[in-house]
Amino acid sequence: MKKLFSPVLVAFALLSGLLLASCSGDKTADAADILATIPSDASAVAVFNTGAILEKSGCKIDGAAITPSDEATAAVARIRNAEIRKLVQNVLSGKSGVNPSVAVVFRQGYYNYLTGMLSTPADFKAMAEAELGAKFVASEGVETAGNVAVADERFWINLDQHAIDVNDIRHFISLDRQQSFLSNKFADRMSEVKKDVEGWGNISGIINTLDLGFQERATAQIALQTLFEDPQSISFSAEIKKNELKAEASVLDSKGGVAKYQLTPGKIDVNTVNSLGGDAVWLAAVDIPAKMVAELKKQTDSKSPSMLGIVLGSMGSVDGTAAFALGQTGRGVISTDGKDSSALSNMLSQVGMKVEKQGQQLRVSFADTGRAADMAPVSQLAAGLDGAVAGIATHFGPGNPFKAGATVTLTLNRQGKGLGVNLLLVSADKNENLLFCLL
C-alpha cells in the first residue's frame, strides 16, 4: 500500500490552504480547534496561516469557485513530478475537500503528523482513496486508509509511516484543554497566526527524537546550557513577501521569555569581512571577543576534557571578526589581539590551511571549488551579516528555481538579553513570487 502523497504531502495540504484560503471560517478559531487535538507533550508544532498566503498567490475566490492567477497556472504546469502536478491541479479545481483556513504540522513521539479541517470530507476521502488504492475503514467514529485518518470534519496524515494508528487519533480527539497544546503558554500566539507560519518546539523533546546517540544528545544539552540560561523551548515564524522569505527563531526559558545568553556576544565588522575581496558561493563570519573565548574556556575546563576544550586552548589570541569565503578559491581572515597566535596557526595548518600573519590578522587560504554560475561578490553577501553576532550567506545563480538568482542569509543576532536567529531569502527579481519558486 502506498503512503499518501509521500514526497509531496506537505506541498499538497499547504497548497490546499494556500490557494483556497480566506473563503471560509475564522482562522483563529480553526487554529485553536486544531491545537485542542494536539497533545500537550508534542515536541514541535507549526501552524500555517494559509489565508495570508492566498493574497500573495494572486488567486481569486468567489464562494467555492477558484480562479487561479496566470502565474499560479504556469507554475503548476512547470512541476516535473506528475504526482505533485496532479494533486495541485486537484487543489486548484476546488475538489480537494480541505477547509482552507489553517494547516498544522506537529511531532508526537517519533512521528510527524499533518492535520487540518475538511470542508467536504467525501471529496477528500475520494481523492485519498484514488491516491492510496485503498478504501477507508470505519472504527468507532474514526475512518482510516493507509497513513490517513478522518474523524468528523478533520483529517490527520502520518508523514513518516504507511499506516496510522486509529487509537492515536481517538486519543487526540478526546483531549481536554489541560491535556492539549492549548495549555502551552505559546498557544495563544499560535492561534492568532499573524504570520504565514508560527511554531514552537520543546528542546529536550526535539533532541531526544533525533537520530543521535546518547553522548551526542548529552553534548547538545550541555552546549545549550552553556550558552543559555534555562533553555527550554524554541519559537519560530516565517513570512513571504513577494520575492522575500523572512524567518526568525528564539530560544525561550521555562517562563516563556527569551532565554538569557550567558556569554559576551560580539558584532561582525563588515569591513573585515569585505577585506576578503573577490567572489564567493558561501560566506561565513563570526565575531569572537577575547572575553567570550575566556568565558567558554573557563566553563569547558570545569567539565571533563573534550575536543572543544582543546580547540579553545588554541584560540587564546583570537579577538574580533573571523570570516571565510568559499568559491573557486577558499580564503579567510581571523582577527587577533596581536599576541602569540602560533597555537592557532598550527591547528589551522593541520587541517590543510595555509596561514600567513599580517599585523593583527591571520590570513588563511585553502583549496575549494565552487560553481562559477553561483558566485557573487563578497561585499554583496557580507551586507546581510553586518552587525550580527554570526552568520552565513550563500548565492544561487540564475536558473532553476530562481530566474535571476537569489541570496540566502542566516544570522545570529542580539535579541534583548538573548539571541535570535534570522533567515532571509531574497530573489534578485523583485517581481518573482517565491511561493512558486519553492513549489
mmCIF file of C-alpha atoms in Angstrom, residues 50-394:
data_model
loop_
_atom_site.group_PDB
_atom_site.id
_atom_site.type_symbol
_atom_site.label_atom_id
_atom_site.label_comp_id
_atom_site.label_asym_id
_atom_site.label_seq_id
_atom_site.Cartn_x
_atom_site.Cartn_y
_atom_site.Cartn_z
ATOM 1 C CA THR A 50 -2.943 29.916 4.636
ATOM 2 C CA GLY A 51 -5.252 32.923 4.467
ATOM 3 C CA ALA A 52 -2.378 35.386 4.367
ATOM 4 C CA ILE A 53 -0.630 33.359 1.692
ATOM 5 C CA LEU A 54 -3.710 33.451 -0.562
ATOM 6 C CA GLU A 55 -3.337 37.170 -1.138
ATOM 7 C CA LYS A 56 0.227 36.579 -2.268
ATOM 8 C CA SER A 57 -0.691 33.814 -4.702
ATOM 9 C CA GLY A 58 -2.912 36.017 -6.857
ATOM 10 C CA CYS A 59 -5.847 33.575 -6.866
ATOM 11 C CA LYS A 60 -9.404 34.901 -6.805
ATOM 12 C CA ILE A 61 -12.062 33.264 -4.673
ATOM 13 C CA ASP A 62 -15.819 33.549 -5.205
ATOM 14 C CA GLY A 63 -17.525 31.268 -2.734
ATOM 15 C CA ALA A 64 -16.411 27.767 -3.722
ATOM 16 C CA ALA A 65 -15.197 28.877 -7.143
ATOM 17 C CA ILE A 66 -11.464 29.316 -7.604
ATOM 18 C CA THR A 67 -9.817 31.300 -10.363
ATOM 19 C CA PRO A 68 -6.054 30.749 -10.214
ATOM 20 C CA SER A 69 -3.796 33.514 -11.412
ATOM 21 C CA ASP A 70 -1.916 33.058 -14.682
ATOM 22 C CA GLU A 71 1.274 32.849 -12.619
ATOM 23 C CA ALA A 72 -0.158 30.031 -10.482
ATOM 24 C CA THR A 73 -1.339 28.112 -13.536
ATOM 25 C CA ALA A 74 2.043 28.476 -15.223
ATOM 26 C CA ALA A 75 3.876 27.411 -12.061
ATOM 27 C CA VAL A 76 1.777 24.255 -11.766
ATOM 28 C CA ALA A 77 2.385 23.401 -15.417
ATOM 29 C CA ARG A 78 6.150 23.509 -14.775
ATOM 30 C CA ILE A 79 6.028 20.911 -11.978
ATOM 31 C CA ARG A 80 8.034 17.947 -13.255
ATOM 32 C CA ASN A 81 6.683 15.342 -10.847
ATOM 33 C CA ALA A 82 3.396 14.161 -12.360
ATOM 34 C CA GLU A 83 2.055 13.125 -8.939
ATOM 35 C CA ILE A 84 2.623 16.563 -7.444
ATOM 36 C CA ARG A 85 1.219 18.264 -10.542
ATOM 37 C CA LYS A 86 -1.978 16.191 -10.403
ATOM 38 C CA LEU A 87 -2.501 16.895 -6.701
ATOM 39 C CA VAL A 88 -2.023 20.629 -7.112
ATOM 40 C CA GLN A 89 -4.414 20.640 -10.064
ATOM 41 C CA ASN A 90 -6.986 18.958 -7.821
ATOM 42 C CA VAL A 91 -6.474 21.758 -5.334
ATOM 43 C CA LEU A 92 -6.916 24.409 -7.997
ATOM 44 C CA SER A 93 -10.099 22.703 -9.180
ATOM 45 C CA GLY A 94 -11.576 23.012 -5.681
ATOM 46 C CA LYS A 95 -12.010 19.231 -5.332
ATOM 47 C CA SER A 96 -9.547 18.542 -2.513
ATOM 48 C CA GLY A 97 -12.161 18.763 0.243
ATOM 49 C CA VAL A 98 -9.745 20.589 2.562
ATOM 50 C CA ASN A 99 -11.037 23.534 4.571
ATOM 51 C CA PRO A 100 -8.604 26.305 3.619
ATOM 52 C CA SER A 101 -8.396 28.141 6.944
ATOM 53 C CA VAL A 102 -5.244 26.683 8.549
ATOM 54 C CA ALA A 103 -2.989 23.623 8.435
ATOM 55 C CA VAL A 104 -0.870 22.308 11.300
ATOM 56 C CA VAL A 105 2.174 20.037 11.393
ATOM 57 C CA PHE A 106 3.168 18.540 14.760
ATOM 58 C CA ARG A 107 5.584 15.951 16.107
ATOM 59 C CA GLN A 108 4.367 13.421 18.656
ATOM 60 C CA GLY A 109 6.859 10.785 19.759
ATOM 61 C CA TYR A 110 8.787 9.661 16.705
ATOM 62 C CA TYR A 111 6.120 10.636 14.169
ATOM 63 C CA ASN A 112 5.244 13.850 12.341
ATOM 64 C CA TYR A 113 1.592 14.498 11.576
ATOM 65 C CA LEU A 114 -0.208 16.893 9.258
ATOM 66 C CA THR A 115 -3.698 17.852 10.405
ATOM 67 C CA GLY A 116 -6.452 20.259 9.425
ATOM 68 C CA MET A 117 -10.149 20.812 8.837
ATOM 69 C CA LEU A 118 -12.276 19.459 5.994
ATOM 70 C CA SER A 119 -14.994 21.367 4.178
ATOM 71 C CA THR A 120 -16.122 18.304 2.209
ATOM 72 C CA PRO A 121 -14.908 15.052 3.798
ATOM 73 C CA ALA A 122 -16.322 12.975 0.942
ATOM 74 C CA ASP A 123 -14.184 14.807 -1.628
ATOM 75 C CA PHE A 124 -11.077 14.459 0.500
ATOM 76 C CA LYS A 125 -11.639 10.721 1.054
ATOM 77 C CA ALA A 126 -12.285 10.148 -2.642
ATOM 78 C CA MET A 127 -9.024 11.829 -3.574
ATOM 79 C CA ALA A 128 -7.100 9.972 -0.842
ATOM 80 C CA GLU A 129 -8.558 6.609 -1.897
ATOM 81 C CA ALA A 130 -7.608 7.257 -5.509
ATOM 82 C CA GLU A 131 -4.052 8.045 -4.467
ATOM 83 C CA LEU A 132 -3.713 5.195 -1.961
ATOM 84 C CA GLY A 133 -5.512 2.491 -3.894
ATOM 85 C CA ALA A 134 -7.349 1.581 -0.674
ATOM 86 C CA LYS A 135 -10.749 2.206 0.877
ATOM 87 C CA PHE A 136 -11.393 3.919 4.210
ATOM 88 C CA VAL A 137 -12.373 1.608 7.075
ATOM 89 C CA ALA A 138 -14.529 2.938 9.941
ATOM 90 C CA SER A 139 -13.817 2.125 13.582
ATOM 91 C CA GLU A 140 -15.740 3.836 16.395
ATOM 92 C CA GLY A 141 -16.078 7.203 14.674
ATOM 93 C CA VAL A 142 -12.639 7.249 13.031
ATOM 94 C CA GLU A 143 -12.002 6.264 9.402
ATOM 95 C CA THR A 144 -8.534 5.234 8.261
ATOM 96 C CA ALA A 145 -6.873 4.338 4.971
ATOM 97 C CA GLY A 146 -3.130 3.871 4.774
ATOM 98 C CA ASN A 147 -1.484 6.733 6.645
ATOM 99 C CA VAL A 148 -4.629 8.909 6.588
ATOM 100 C CA ALA A 149 -7.363 9.283 9.206
ATOM 101 C CA VAL A 150 -10.638 11.223 9.121
ATOM 102 C CA ALA A 151 -12.937 11.953 12.062
ATOM 103 C CA ASP A 152 -15.944 14.245 11.628
ATOM 104 C CA GLU A 153 -14.570 17.195 9.623
ATOM 105 C CA ARG A 154 -10.883 16.748 10.497
ATOM 106 C CA PHE A 155 -8.027 14.827 8.941
ATOM 107 C CA TRP A 156 -4.651 13.542 10.117
ATOM 108 C CA ILE A 157 -1.818 12.180 7.996
ATOM 109 C CA ASN A 158 1.191 10.351 9.423
ATOM 110 C CA LEU A 159 4.094 11.767 7.422
ATOM 111 C CA ASP A 160 6.550 9.049 8.462
ATOM 112 C CA GLN A 161 4.679 5.759 8.015
ATOM 113 C CA HIS A 162 2.477 3.898 5.565
ATOM 114 C CA ALA A 163 -0.118 3.439 8.314
ATOM 115 C CA ILE A 164 -1.778 5.454 11.057
ATOM 116 C CA ASP A 165 -2.914 4.135 14.454
ATOM 117 C CA VAL A 166 -6.645 4.637 14.972
ATOM 118 C CA ASN A 167 -6.083 4.600 18.760
ATOM 119 C CA ASP A 168 -3.746 7.597 18.453
ATOM 120 C CA ILE A 169 -6.479 9.527 16.653
ATOM 121 C CA ARG A 170 -9.060 8.607 19.300
ATOM 122 C CA HIS A 171 -6.585 9.887 21.891
ATOM 123 C CA PHE A 172 -6.089 13.163 20.001
ATOM 124 C CA ILE A 173 -9.832 13.944 19.741
ATOM 125 C CA SER A 174 -10.535 13.074 23.405
ATOM 126 C CA LEU A 175 -8.044 15.523 24.959
ATOM 127 C CA ASP A 176 -9.279 18.134 27.418
ATOM 128 C CA ARG A 177 -7.722 21.620 27.500
ATOM 129 C CA GLN A 178 -5.014 20.772 30.038
ATOM 130 C CA GLN A 179 -4.049 17.656 28.122
ATOM 131 C CA SER A 180 -3.863 19.521 24.813
ATOM 132 C CA PHE A 181 -1.443 22.039 23.342
ATOM 133 C CA LEU A 182 -3.877 24.810 24.343
ATOM 134 C CA SER A 183 -2.318 24.582 27.824
ATOM 135 C CA ASN A 184 1.026 25.728 26.355
ATOM 136 C CA LYS A 185 1.969 29.371 27.069
ATOM 137 C CA PHE A 186 2.673 29.859 23.364
ATOM 138 C CA ALA A 187 -0.721 28.558 22.183
ATOM 139 C CA ASP A 188 -2.478 31.945 22.122
ATOM 140 C CA ARG A 189 0.137 33.448 19.808
ATOM 141 C CA MET A 190 -0.030 30.439 17.505
ATOM 142 C CA SER A 191 -3.825 30.608 17.429
ATOM 143 C CA GLU A 192 -3.651 34.191 16.147
ATOM 144 C CA VAL A 193 -1.485 33.072 13.174
ATOM 145 C CA LYS A 194 -0.407 36.631 12.394
ATOM 146 C CA LYS A 195 2.416 35.432 10.147
ATOM 147 C CA ASP A 196 2.466 32.811 7.427
ATOM 148 C CA VAL A 197 3.965 30.288 9.848
ATOM 149 C CA GLU A 198 4.045 30.293 13.654
ATOM 150 C CA GLY A 199 5.751 27.477 15.514
ATOM 151 C CA TRP A 200 7.065 26.163 18.824
ATOM 152 C CA GLY A 201 9.300 23.261 19.846
ATOM 153 C CA ASN A 202 10.447 21.664 23.104
ATOM 154 C CA ILE A 203 14.245 21.497 23.014
ATOM 155 C CA SER A 204 14.654 18.280 25.020
ATOM 156 C CA GLY A 205 11.835 16.609 23.129
ATOM 157 C CA ILE A 206 13.319 17.509 19.765
ATOM 158 C CA ILE A 207 16.827 16.377 20.735
ATOM 159 C CA ASN A 208 15.520 13.078 22.170
ATOM 160 C CA THR A 209 13.629 12.230 18.975
ATOM 161 C CA LEU A 210 16.562 12.946 16.670
ATOM 162 C CA ASP A 211 18.717 10.102 15.390
ATOM 163 C CA LEU A 212 21.514 10.845 17.861
ATOM 164 C CA GLY A 213 23.456 8.645 20.242
ATOM 165 C CA PHE A 214 23.347 9.179 23.992
ATOM 166 C CA GLN A 215 26.701 11.006 24.011
ATOM 167 C CA GLU A 216 25.640 13.303 21.159
ATOM 168 C CA ARG A 217 22.356 14.161 22.887
ATOM 169 C CA ALA A 218 24.167 14.884 26.145
ATOM 170 C CA THR A 219 26.699 17.089 24.347
ATOM 171 C CA ALA A 220 23.910 19.062 22.674
ATOM 172 C CA GLN A 221 22.168 19.626 26.013
ATOM 173 C CA ILE A 222 25.406 20.722 27.702
ATOM 174 C CA ALA A 223 26.179 23.122 24.839
ATOM 175 C CA LEU A 224 22.758 24.750 25.113
ATOM 176 C CA GLN A 225 23.019 25.071 28.897
ATOM 177 C CA THR A 226 26.466 26.607 28.496
ATOM 178 C CA LEU A 227 25.186 29.216 26.051
ATOM 179 C CA PHE A 228 21.756 29.955 27.547
ATOM 180 C CA GLU A 229 20.221 30.251 30.993
ATOM 181 C CA ASP A 230 17.307 27.827 31.463
ATOM 182 C CA PRO A 231 16.814 26.925 27.752
ATOM 183 C CA GLN A 232 13.538 25.003 27.471
ATOM 184 C CA SER A 233 11.949 25.623 24.084
ATOM 185 C CA ILE A 234 12.182 27.484 20.799
ATOM 186 C CA SER A 235 9.715 29.662 18.947
ATOM 187 C CA PHE A 236 9.842 30.338 15.218
ATOM 188 C CA SER A 237 7.929 32.130 12.483
ATOM 189 C CA ALA A 238 8.155 32.764 8.756
ATOM 190 C CA GLU A 239 6.586 35.138 6.266
ATOM 191 C CA ILE A 240 6.732 35.528 2.483
ATOM 192 C CA LYS A 241 6.534 38.938 0.836
ATOM 193 C CA LYS A 242 6.635 38.537 -2.941
ATOM 194 C CA ASN A 243 10.362 37.980 -3.643
ATOM 195 C CA GLU A 244 11.414 37.700 0.030
ATOM 196 C CA LEU A 245 11.120 34.999 2.659
ATOM 197 C CA LYS A 246 11.852 36.054 6.245
ATOM 198 C CA ALA A 247 12.067 33.626 9.156
ATOM 199 C CA GLU A 248 13.144 34.026 12.767
ATOM 200 C CA ALA A 249 13.607 31.844 15.842
ATOM 201 C CA SER A 250 14.286 32.402 19.538
ATOM 202 C CA VAL A 251 15.366 30.256 22.487
ATOM 203 C CA LEU A 252 12.843 30.522 25.322
ATOM 204 C CA ASP A 253 13.161 29.850 29.061
ATOM 205 C CA SER A 254 10.702 27.985 31.306
ATOM 206 C CA LYS A 255 8.699 31.195 31.836
ATOM 207 C CA GLY A 256 8.162 31.632 28.112
ATOM 208 C CA GLY A 257 10.504 34.607 27.769
ATOM 209 C CA VAL A 258 13.676 34.895 25.714
ATOM 210 C CA ALA A 259 16.394 32.841 27.413
ATOM 211 C CA LYS A 260 19.408 34.840 28.600
ATOM 212 C CA TYR A 261 22.591 34.342 26.571
ATOM 213 C CA GLN A 262 25.338 33.697 29.104
ATOM 214 C CA LEU A 263 28.406 34.677 27.084
ATOM 215 C CA THR A 264 29.653 38.031 25.783
ATOM 216 C CA PRO A 265 28.470 38.334 22.164
ATOM 217 C CA GLY A 266 30.419 40.332 19.601
ATOM 218 C CA LYS A 267 29.328 42.137 16.457
ATOM 219 C CA ILE A 268 30.607 41.297 12.975
ATOM 220 C CA ASP A 269 32.795 44.010 11.452
ATOM 221 C CA VAL A 270 31.737 44.002 7.800
ATOM 222 C CA ASN A 271 34.894 45.845 6.749
ATOM 223 C CA THR A 272 36.984 42.911 7.953
ATOM 224 C CA VAL A 273 34.726 40.541 6.009
ATOM 225 C CA ASN A 274 34.941 42.662 2.848
ATOM 226 C CA SER A 275 38.731 42.558 3.039
ATOM 227 C CA LEU A 276 38.479 39.004 1.677
ATOM 228 C CA GLY A 277 37.526 40.530 -1.674
ATOM 229 C CA GLY A 278 36.562 38.712 -4.865
ATOM 230 C CA ASP A 279 33.562 36.440 -5.358
ATOM 231 C CA ALA A 280 32.218 33.523 -3.352
ATOM 232 C CA VAL A 281 29.424 30.951 -3.257
ATOM 233 C CA TRP A 282 29.421 30.742 0.544
ATOM 234 C CA LEU A 283 30.469 33.315 3.130
ATOM 235 C CA ALA A 284 30.640 32.678 6.883
ATOM 236 C CA ALA A 285 31.569 35.155 9.609
ATOM 237 C CA VAL A 286 31.513 35.412 13.397
ATOM 238 C CA ASP A 287 32.766 37.944 15.919
ATOM 239 C CA ILE A 288 34.697 36.316 18.765
ATOM 240 C CA PRO A 289 35.673 38.706 21.572
ATOM 241 C CA ALA A 290 38.631 37.574 23.686
ATOM 242 C CA LYS A 291 36.343 37.728 26.715
ATOM 243 C CA MET A 292 33.979 35.173 25.159
ATOM 244 C CA VAL A 293 36.845 32.776 24.456
ATOM 245 C CA ALA A 294 37.946 33.093 28.096
ATOM 246 C CA GLU A 295 34.377 32.502 29.337
ATOM 247 C CA LEU A 296 33.971 29.404 27.191
ATOM 248 C CA LYS A 297 37.345 28.027 28.184
ATOM 249 C CA LYS A 298 36.564 28.514 31.865
ATOM 250 C CA GLN A 299 33.305 26.610 31.514
ATOM 251 C CA THR A 300 34.785 23.747 29.483
ATOM 252 C CA ASP A 301 37.773 23.433 31.817
ATOM 253 C CA SER A 302 35.373 22.868 34.720
ATOM 254 C CA LYS A 303 33.982 19.806 32.923
ATOM 255 C CA SER A 304 35.636 16.666 31.608
ATOM 256 C CA PRO A 305 38.273 17.056 28.846
ATOM 257 C CA SER A 306 36.770 17.484 25.362
ATOM 258 C CA MET A 307 37.689 18.370 21.806
ATOM 259 C CA LEU A 308 36.054 21.784 22.352
ATOM 260 C CA GLY A 309 38.431 22.443 25.223
ATOM 261 C CA ILE A 310 41.431 21.594 23.020
ATOM 262 C CA VAL A 311 40.208 23.928 20.263
ATOM 263 C CA LEU A 312 39.543 26.755 22.715
ATOM 264 C CA GLY A 313 43.010 26.303 24.129
ATOM 265 C CA SER A 314 44.468 27.208 20.727
ATOM 266 C CA MET A 315 42.189 30.248 20.341
ATOM 267 C CA GLY A 316 43.595 32.346 23.151
ATOM 268 C CA SER A 317 44.811 35.037 20.727
ATOM 269 C CA VAL A 318 41.503 35.409 18.843
ATOM 270 C CA ASP A 319 39.795 38.755 19.378
ATOM 271 C CA GLY A 320 37.349 40.122 16.813
ATOM 272 C CA THR A 321 35.806 39.128 13.494
ATOM 273 C CA ALA A 322 36.717 35.926 11.674
ATOM 274 C CA ALA A 323 35.393 35.252 8.175
ATOM 275 C CA PHE A 324 35.762 32.582 5.487
ATOM 276 C CA ALA A 325 34.781 32.723 1.815
ATOM 277 C CA LEU A 326 34.257 29.562 -0.242
ATOM 278 C CA GLY A 327 34.373 29.705 -4.014
ATOM 279 C CA GLN A 328 36.839 28.758 -6.709
ATOM 280 C CA THR A 329 39.429 29.579 -4.047
ATOM 281 C CA GLY A 330 38.983 29.308 -0.303
ATOM 282 C CA ARG A 331 40.230 32.135 1.901
ATOM 283 C CA GLY A 332 39.732 33.579 5.347
ATOM 284 C CA VAL A 333 40.704 36.215 7.856
ATOM 285 C CA ILE A 334 40.922 35.903 11.656
ATOM 286 C CA SER A 335 41.310 38.928 13.914
ATOM 287 C CA THR A 336 43.641 38.517 16.897
ATOM 288 C CA ASP A 337 44.971 40.552 19.805
ATOM 289 C CA GLY A 338 48.371 40.696 18.091
ATOM 290 C CA LYS A 339 49.992 38.364 20.609
ATOM 291 C CA ASP A 340 51.345 34.856 20.060
ATOM 292 C CA SER A 341 48.995 33.006 17.690
ATOM 293 C CA SER A 342 51.272 30.055 16.897
ATOM 294 C CA ALA A 343 48.923 27.527 18.537
ATOM 295 C CA LEU A 344 46.059 28.670 16.314
ATOM 296 C CA SER A 345 48.269 28.745 13.218
ATOM 297 C CA ASN A 346 49.420 25.191 13.895
ATOM 298 C CA MET A 347 45.858 23.954 14.335
ATOM 299 C CA LEU A 348 44.769 25.556 11.048
ATOM 300 C CA SER A 349 47.798 24.124 9.249
ATOM 301 C CA GLN A 350 46.884 20.652 10.464
ATOM 302 C CA VAL A 351 43.525 20.854 8.671
ATOM 303 C CA GLY A 352 45.129 21.843 5.366
ATOM 304 C CA MET A 353 45.079 25.636 5.548
ATOM 305 C CA LYS A 354 47.940 27.895 4.580
ATOM 306 C CA VAL A 355 48.373 30.597 7.235
ATOM 307 C CA GLU A 356 50.056 33.994 6.935
ATOM 308 C CA LYS A 357 50.193 36.612 9.692
ATOM 309 C CA GLN A 358 49.507 40.204 8.621
ATOM 310 C CA GLY A 359 49.607 42.629 11.539
ATOM 311 C CA GLN A 360 46.888 41.594 13.998
ATOM 312 C CA GLN A 361 45.192 39.329 11.478
ATOM 313 C CA LEU A 362 45.768 35.804 10.258
ATOM 314 C CA ARG A 363 45.132 35.319 6.544
ATOM 315 C CA VAL A 364 44.335 31.751 5.517
ATOM 316 C CA SER A 365 43.842 30.048 2.164
ATOM 317 C CA PHE A 366 42.785 26.545 1.199
ATOM 318 C CA ALA A 367 41.651 24.550 -1.808
ATOM 319 C CA ASP A 368 37.994 24.893 -2.743
ATOM 320 C CA THR A 369 35.920 24.673 -5.899
ATOM 321 C CA GLY A 370 32.531 26.279 -6.403
ATOM 322 C CA ARG A 371 30.226 26.666 -9.366
ATOM 323 C CA ALA A 372 31.122 29.858 -11.213
ATOM 324 C CA ALA A 373 27.442 30.426 -12.013
ATOM 325 C CA ASP A 374 26.644 30.665 -8.299
ATOM 326 C CA MET A 375 29.352 33.218 -7.460
ATOM 327 C CA ALA A 376 28.508 36.628 -6.031
ATOM 328 C CA PRO A 377 30.741 39.472 -4.783
ATOM 329 C CA VAL A 378 31.810 39.026 -1.169
ATOM 330 C CA SER A 379 30.596 42.577 -0.492
ATOM 331 C CA GLN A 380 27.093 41.574 -1.643
ATOM 332 C CA LEU A 381 26.990 38.521 0.606
ATOM 333 C CA ALA A 382 28.529 40.426 3.539
ATOM 334 C CA ALA A 383 25.878 43.165 3.502
ATOM 335 C CA GLY A 384 23.387 40.948 5.312
ATOM 336 C CA LEU A 385 25.894 39.985 8.016
ATOM 337 C CA ASP A 386 26.729 43.499 9.199
ATOM 338 C CA GLY A 387 26.185 43.864 12.952
ATOM 339 C CA ALA A 388 25.208 40.223 13.517
ATOM 340 C CA VAL A 389 26.916 38.023 16.110
ATOM 341 C CA ALA A 390 27.484 35.339 13.472
ATOM 342 C CA GLY A 391 26.139 34.498 10.053
ATOM 343 C CA ILE A 392 26.278 32.552 6.808
ATOM 344 C CA ALA A 393 25.347 33.791 3.334
ATOM 345 C CA THR A 394 25.151 31.936 0.037
#
